[in-house]
Every structure is written in C-alpha cells, then in structure tokens.
Amino acid sequence: HPTIGTAYVLLKHGVVKSDNNCFLLEENVGAVPVKVDSGENPLIWLETPEIEHGNTFEREICTEVLGLESDDLLDIEPQLLSAGNPTLFVALRGTDAVDRAKLDLQGSSILRRDRSEPFCVFVFTAAPNGAYARMFAPEYGISEDPATGSSAGPLAVYMLKHNLLSESASTSFICEQGVKMGRRSTLHIRVSGDVIEVGGSVVAVGRGELLKQHPVDQHP
C-alpha cells in the first residue's frame, strides 16, 4: 500500500505524467512498474518483483506459536517467500481459525530461531473469491498489518502451487485483510503467466503542508 498510495499522490499533484497510464517508481527493490485504470477512483496496480522461494517450516511449531490447534492448519507445509519483504505463509482451515490466530514477539523469535533476518507471518484461508488473511510482524514493531501488498504477489504463487484457488479465481482474485482489527482492506491480484500484479484503490484520509523553517536570529 505505500507504493499504491505514493502513486496516487504523485498522479493527483501532476508530479508524474503517465504514458498510457503506466510509469515506473524507483524503490529499494528496483524499478516497480505501476499501471492506472481509468475512472474517477481507479485501481492502481504494481507489478510484483521477482519472487524468491525460501525454507519450509514445521506445521507443529507454527501451530504452537500462533495459538492454534493442529486441525486448524491445512496439511500443507508453511513456507517463506519474498518479493522484497520475506513472508512466512501459513494456510488455515476457515475464517474462524484466521481470526483466532495471534503472534507475539516471543513466538516470532521461536519461528526465526537462528535466521538472522526477521520476516512477516501471513495466515490465510482460501475463499470463493480468493483469500481471507491477517499479517503479523512483531519483530518489525507491527503487531498486525491491515494491508500487505508486498505479500500479495507471493500469496498468489503459494496458493497456485498448492491448488488453493478455484479455476475462476486462478488469474484474478482478491485478498481480504484487516477485518479482525477493524480496518478492512481489499487487495486485488491478477496473474498472467509469470507476471503478477497487485492493485487497490486509495482513500485520502488526511492532508498537510511542510513549511520551510528559517534559522532563528540569535541577535537581540
């Protein structure tokens, strides 16, 4: 959502001029292509950077640190994937299990063990139109995130790999996130071959001005 929000502000203030509703944002992960649908409040799309596949994790450990029962997890190995933001994906049975999940700093440390780099933990369940999810990242100082665009692309890869998407949702689906914390968000994901795009609309919730501060005159 930082990329989508930034693109919205740049477009609104005319800082960037989109060529055929497409432009690039230079970020730490490289140049990120951004596309803009037409309309008054269009969906803004980013192309997910190349996704790296990491280690798998034991279901029993994930069950314990998330405060869940063994039957709450699907019989699929949780796995770490990254599109610039390492994320551990844990597939659960139903929205109730997703809503009951929790992760504190101690649990996150247990999961990480000797791995030097912290990572996010993304719990989800398959839904008719895509996925229902929550994301925890206590080691980043984020108890729960209402919308995680950097994890949405890898989520598509993980769900396709394990046949968790219906045929009708295999190329275009949504991820509903933030419901449990009272900040519902909808992320749109579309897949075309090896290209995965994540999109969303933007709601402006505040505005402000930056004022240049002149040095204070030290003379009486």
mmCIF file of C-alpha atoms in Angstrom:
data_model
loop_
_atom_site.group_PDB
_atom_site.id
_atom_site.type_symbol
_atom_site.label_atom_id
_atom_site.label_comp_id
_atom_site.label_asym_id
_atom_site.label_seq_id
_atom_site.Cartn_x
_atom_site.Cartn_y
_atom_site.Cartn_z
ATOM 1 C CA HIS A 1 0.000 0.000 0.000
ATOM 2 C CA PRO A 2 2.896 2.512 0.318
ATOM 3 C CA THR A 3 3.583 2.111 -3.422
ATOM 4 C CA ILE A 4 -0.084 2.461 -4.374
ATOM 5 C CA GLY A 5 -0.525 5.456 -2.051
ATOM 6 C CA THR A 6 2.608 7.163 -3.366
ATOM 7 C CA ALA A 7 1.499 6.653 -6.963
ATOM 8 C CA TYR A 8 -1.900 8.166 -6.111
ATOM 9 C CA VAL A 9 -0.348 11.311 -4.601
ATOM 10 C CA LEU A 10 2.125 11.753 -7.458
ATOM 11 C CA LEU A 11 -0.652 11.430 -10.022
ATOM 12 C CA LYS A 12 -3.036 13.704 -8.147
ATOM 13 C CA HIS A 13 -0.471 16.510 -7.957
ATOM 14 C CA GLY A 14 0.819 16.038 -11.501
ATOM 15 C CA VAL A 15 4.339 15.093 -10.380
ATOM 16 C CA VAL A 16 4.359 12.172 -12.817
ATOM 17 C CA LYS A 17 2.789 12.076 -16.249
ATOM 18 C CA SER A 18 1.672 8.562 -17.049
ATOM 19 C CA ASP A 19 2.273 7.305 -20.576
ATOM 20 C CA ASN A 20 -0.702 5.106 -21.444
ATOM 21 C CA ASN A 21 -1.479 5.008 -17.722
ATOM 22 C CA CYS A 22 1.868 3.362 -16.929
ATOM 23 C CA PHE A 23 5.046 4.616 -15.236
ATOM 24 C CA LEU A 24 7.931 3.404 -13.038
ATOM 25 C CA LEU A 25 8.702 4.040 -9.364
ATOM 26 C CA GLU A 26 12.330 3.553 -8.302
ATOM 27 C CA GLU A 27 12.384 1.682 -4.963
ATOM 28 C CA ASN A 28 14.861 -0.347 -2.927
ATOM 29 C CA VAL A 29 13.812 -3.480 -4.833
ATOM 30 C CA GLY A 30 14.382 -1.735 -8.173
ATOM 31 C CA ALA A 31 12.083 -0.141 -10.735
ATOM 32 C CA VAL A 32 8.459 -1.060 -9.991
ATOM 33 C CA PRO A 33 6.025 -0.738 -12.938
ATOM 34 C CA VAL A 34 2.753 0.969 -11.984
ATOM 35 C CA LYS A 35 -0.451 0.903 -14.042
ATOM 36 C CA VAL A 36 -3.560 3.022 -13.521
ATOM 37 C CA ASP A 37 -7.070 2.033 -14.555
ATOM 38 C CA SER A 38 -9.387 4.654 -15.970
ATOM 39 C CA GLY A 39 -12.169 6.251 -13.965
ATOM 40 C CA GLU A 40 -12.703 8.708 -11.113
ATOM 41 C CA ASN A 41 -11.231 6.487 -8.375
ATOM 42 C CA PRO A 42 -9.257 3.930 -10.387
ATOM 43 C CA LEU A 43 -7.474 0.835 -9.210
ATOM 44 C CA ILE A 44 -3.719 1.390 -9.207
ATOM 45 C CA TRP A 45 -1.581 -1.660 -9.969
ATOM 46 C CA LEU A 46 2.043 -2.537 -9.277
ATOM 47 C CA GLU A 47 3.992 -5.389 -10.828
ATOM 48 C CA THR A 48 5.387 -7.722 -8.183
ATOM 49 C CA PRO A 49 9.199 -8.026 -8.287
ATOM 50 C CA GLU A 50 10.762 -11.452 -8.792
ATOM 51 C CA ILE A 51 9.695 -13.815 -6.013
ATOM 52 C CA GLU A 52 12.237 -15.848 -4.066
ATOM 53 C CA HIS A 53 11.309 -19.198 -2.510
ATOM 54 C CA GLY A 54 12.703 -19.872 0.960
ATOM 55 C CA ASN A 55 12.607 -22.613 3.568
ATOM 56 C CA THR A 56 9.570 -24.562 4.688
ATOM 57 C CA PHE A 57 8.595 -24.673 8.380
ATOM 58 C CA GLU A 58 7.200 -27.408 10.607
ATOM 59 C CA ARG A 59 3.440 -27.231 10.959
ATOM 60 C CA GLU A 60 3.632 -28.154 14.649
ATOM 61 C CA ILE A 61 5.829 -25.167 15.514
ATOM 62 C CA CYS A 62 3.617 -22.780 13.541
ATOM 63 C CA THR A 63 0.545 -24.208 15.278
ATOM 64 C CA GLU A 64 2.080 -23.624 18.720
ATOM 65 C CA VAL A 65 3.311 -20.058 18.230
ATOM 66 C CA LEU A 66 0.052 -18.978 16.565
ATOM 67 C CA GLY A 67 -2.018 -20.306 19.469
ATOM 68 C CA LEU A 68 -3.962 -22.702 17.244
ATOM 69 C CA GLU A 69 -4.921 -26.386 17.177
ATOM 70 C CA SER A 70 -3.284 -28.835 14.790
ATOM 71 C CA ASP A 71 -6.561 -29.255 12.877
ATOM 72 C CA ASP A 72 -6.631 -25.506 12.193
ATOM 73 C CA LEU A 73 -3.755 -25.811 9.695
ATOM 74 C CA LEU A 74 -4.126 -27.340 6.261
ATOM 75 C CA ASP A 75 -1.896 -30.302 5.519
ATOM 76 C CA ILE A 76 0.499 -28.010 3.657
ATOM 77 C CA GLU A 77 3.980 -27.002 4.776
ATOM 78 C CA PRO A 78 4.216 -23.306 5.691
ATOM 79 C CA GLN A 79 6.851 -21.657 3.511
ATOM 80 C CA LEU A 80 8.880 -18.476 3.369
ATOM 81 C CA LEU A 81 8.563 -16.469 0.140
ATOM 82 C CA SER A 82 9.756 -12.975 -0.648
ATOM 83 C CA ALA A 83 9.185 -10.236 -3.210
ATOM 84 C CA GLY A 84 11.447 -7.903 -1.225
ATOM 85 C CA ASN A 85 9.682 -8.452 2.097
ATOM 86 C CA PRO A 86 10.236 -12.013 3.477
ATOM 87 C CA THR A 87 6.902 -13.555 4.465
ATOM 88 C CA LEU A 88 6.005 -16.908 6.012
ATOM 89 C CA PHE A 89 2.718 -18.203 4.586
ATOM 90 C CA VAL A 90 0.537 -20.438 6.776
ATOM 91 C CA ALA A 91 -2.642 -21.895 5.251
ATOM 92 C CA LEU A 92 -5.535 -22.348 7.702
ATOM 93 C CA ARG A 93 -8.966 -24.003 7.661
ATOM 94 C CA GLY A 94 -11.615 -21.301 7.636
ATOM 95 C CA THR A 95 -12.005 -17.678 8.688
ATOM 96 C CA ASP A 96 -12.544 -18.655 12.338
ATOM 97 C CA ALA A 97 -9.018 -20.091 12.547
ATOM 98 C CA VAL A 98 -7.600 -16.964 10.902
ATOM 99 C CA ASP A 99 -9.425 -14.736 13.413
ATOM 100 C CA ARG A 100 -8.156 -16.814 16.376
ATOM 101 C CA ALA A 101 -4.511 -16.682 15.303
ATOM 102 C CA LYS A 102 -2.103 -14.489 17.264
ATOM 103 C CA LEU A 103 1.639 -13.931 17.285
ATOM 104 C CA ASP A 104 3.765 -12.090 19.830
ATOM 105 C CA LEU A 105 7.451 -11.202 19.851
ATOM 106 C CA GLN A 106 8.416 -14.397 21.692
ATOM 107 C CA GLY A 107 6.566 -16.569 19.185
ATOM 108 C CA SER A 108 8.170 -14.739 16.295
ATOM 109 C CA SER A 109 11.622 -15.317 17.819
ATOM 110 C CA ILE A 110 10.877 -19.042 18.138
ATOM 111 C CA LEU A 111 9.964 -19.211 14.465
ATOM 112 C CA ARG A 112 13.058 -17.304 13.382
ATOM 113 C CA ARG A 113 15.500 -19.293 15.529
ATOM 114 C CA ASP A 114 18.965 -18.844 14.010
ATOM 115 C CA ARG A 115 17.770 -16.969 10.931
ATOM 116 C CA SER A 116 19.323 -13.517 11.042
ATOM 117 C CA GLU A 117 16.625 -11.686 9.071
ATOM 118 C CA PRO A 118 13.165 -11.065 10.590
ATOM 119 C CA PHE A 119 10.121 -11.895 8.493
ATOM 120 C CA CYS A 120 6.357 -11.359 8.396
ATOM 121 C CA VAL A 121 3.880 -14.126 9.175
ATOM 122 C CA PHE A 122 0.863 -14.266 6.863
ATOM 123 C CA VAL A 123 -2.051 -16.521 7.892
ATOM 124 C CA PHE A 124 -4.897 -17.045 5.448
ATOM 125 C CA THR A 125 -7.701 -19.281 4.328
ATOM 126 C CA ALA A 126 -8.978 -19.820 0.814
ATOM 127 C CA ALA A 127 -12.287 -18.136 -0.004
ATOM 128 C CA PRO A 128 -14.582 -18.385 -3.053
ATOM 129 C CA ASN A 129 -13.246 -15.080 -4.404
ATOM 130 C CA GLY A 130 -9.646 -15.538 -3.232
ATOM 131 C CA ALA A 131 -8.356 -15.364 0.334
ATOM 132 C CA TYR A 132 -9.168 -14.055 3.810
ATOM 133 C CA ALA A 133 -5.987 -13.132 5.673
ATOM 134 C CA ARG A 134 -4.082 -11.481 8.517
ATOM 135 C CA MET A 135 -0.405 -10.479 8.778
ATOM 136 C CA PHE A 136 1.771 -10.240 11.903
ATOM 137 C CA ALA A 137 5.264 -8.732 12.095
ATOM 138 C CA PRO A 138 6.110 -8.103 15.786
ATOM 139 C CA GLU A 139 9.860 -8.046 15.115
ATOM 140 C CA TYR A 140 9.282 -5.072 12.813
ATOM 141 C CA GLY A 141 7.202 -3.375 15.506
ATOM 142 C CA ILE A 142 3.963 -4.201 13.670
ATOM 143 C CA SER A 143 1.548 -6.225 15.778
ATOM 144 C CA GLU A 144 -0.809 -6.573 12.803
ATOM 145 C CA ASP A 145 -0.946 -5.004 9.339
ATOM 146 C CA PRO A 146 -4.286 -4.210 7.670
ATOM 147 C CA ALA A 147 -2.953 -4.474 4.093
ATOM 148 C CA THR A 148 0.276 -6.082 2.899
ATOM 149 C CA GLY A 149 0.779 -5.528 -0.819
ATOM 150 C CA SER A 150 4.320 -6.913 -0.785
ATOM 151 C CA SER A 151 2.936 -10.263 0.426
ATOM 152 C CA ALA A 152 0.009 -10.418 -2.019
ATOM 153 C CA GLY A 153 2.128 -11.440 -5.019
ATOM 154 C CA PRO A 154 3.873 -14.285 -3.174
ATOM 155 C CA LEU A 155 0.458 -15.299 -1.793
ATOM 156 C CA ALA A 156 -0.714 -15.908 -5.357
ATOM 157 C CA VAL A 157 2.333 -18.099 -6.043
ATOM 158 C CA TYR A 158 1.784 -20.095 -2.832
ATOM 159 C CA MET A 159 -1.941 -20.597 -3.453
ATOM 160 C CA LEU A 160 -1.418 -21.625 -7.078
ATOM 161 C CA LYS A 161 1.337 -24.041 -6.078
ATOM 162 C CA HIS A 162 -0.984 -25.823 -3.632
ATOM 163 C CA ASN A 163 -4.162 -25.602 -5.756
ATOM 164 C CA LEU A 164 -5.955 -23.374 -3.256
ATOM 165 C CA LEU A 165 -7.623 -21.167 -5.860
ATOM 166 C CA SER A 166 -10.726 -22.110 -7.811
ATOM 167 C CA GLU A 167 -10.446 -22.190 -11.589
ATOM 168 C CA SER A 168 -12.415 -18.946 -11.860
ATOM 169 C CA ALA A 169 -10.062 -17.206 -9.389
ATOM 170 C CA SER A 170 -6.792 -18.597 -10.742
ATOM 171 C CA THR A 171 -6.000 -15.495 -12.803
ATOM 172 C CA SER A 172 -7.814 -12.775 -10.863
ATOM 173 C CA PHE A 173 -8.805 -12.764 -7.194
ATOM 174 C CA ILE A 174 -8.933 -10.601 -4.073
ATOM 175 C CA CYS A 175 -7.320 -10.831 -0.661
ATOM 176 C CA GLU A 176 -9.470 -9.517 2.185
ATOM 177 C CA GLN A 177 -7.284 -8.378 5.099
ATOM 178 C CA GLY A 178 -7.539 -6.293 8.281
ATOM 179 C CA VAL A 179 -11.114 -7.356 9.133
ATOM 180 C CA LYS A 180 -10.317 -8.675 12.626
ATOM 181 C CA MET A 181 -8.562 -5.429 13.597
ATOM 182 C CA GLY A 182 -11.410 -3.273 12.291
ATOM 183 C CA ARG A 183 -9.515 -1.936 9.252
ATOM 184 C CA ARG A 184 -10.859 -3.972 6.361
ATOM 185 C CA SER A 185 -8.877 -3.736 3.132
ATOM 186 C CA THR A 186 -9.249 -5.359 -0.269
ATOM 187 C CA LEU A 187 -6.186 -6.167 -2.353
ATOM 188 C CA HIS A 188 -6.678 -7.216 -5.975
ATOM 189 C CA ILE A 189 -4.305 -9.751 -7.531
ATOM 190 C CA ARG A 190 -4.124 -10.765 -11.174
ATOM 191 C CA VAL A 191 -1.842 -13.360 -12.740
ATOM 192 C CA SER A 192 -0.785 -13.504 -16.376
ATOM 193 C CA GLY A 193 1.891 -16.115 -16.986
ATOM 194 C CA ASP A 194 4.905 -15.166 -14.889
ATOM 195 C CA VAL A 195 3.620 -11.623 -14.281
ATOM 196 C CA ILE A 196 1.752 -10.940 -11.037
ATOM 197 C CA GLU A 197 0.142 -7.563 -10.414
ATOM 198 C CA VAL A 198 -1.279 -6.265 -7.144
ATOM 199 C CA GLY A 199 -3.762 -3.413 -7.119
ATOM 200 C CA GLY A 200 -6.054 -1.379 -4.946
ATOM 201 C CA SER A 201 -7.969 1.843 -4.701
ATOM 202 C CA VAL A 202 -6.960 4.773 -2.483
ATOM 203 C CA VAL A 203 -8.923 6.702 0.118
ATOM 204 C CA ALA A 204 -7.445 10.070 1.133
ATOM 205 C CA VAL A 205 -7.706 10.365 4.928
ATOM 206 C CA GLY A 206 -5.576 13.437 5.615
ATOM 207 C CA ARG A 207 -3.507 16.196 4.135
ATOM 208 C CA GLY A 208 -0.955 18.726 5.345
ATOM 209 C CA GLU A 209 1.793 21.175 4.415
ATOM 210 C CA LEU A 210 5.539 21.210 5.000
ATOM 211 C CA LEU A 211 6.852 24.661 5.906
ATOM 212 C CA LYS A 212 10.460 25.711 5.472
ATOM 213 C CA GLN A 213 11.891 26.663 8.868
ATOM 214 C CA HIS A 214 14.175 29.709 8.788
ATOM 215 C CA PRO A 215 17.084 29.899 11.250
ATOM 216 C CA VAL A 216 16.269 31.772 14.421
ATOM 217 C CA ASP A 217 18.029 35.123 14.698
ATOM 218 C CA GLN A 218 20.456 34.822 17.590
ATOM 219 C CA HIS A 219 20.941 38.586 17.957
ATOM 220 C CA PRO A 220 18.795 40.558 20.426
#
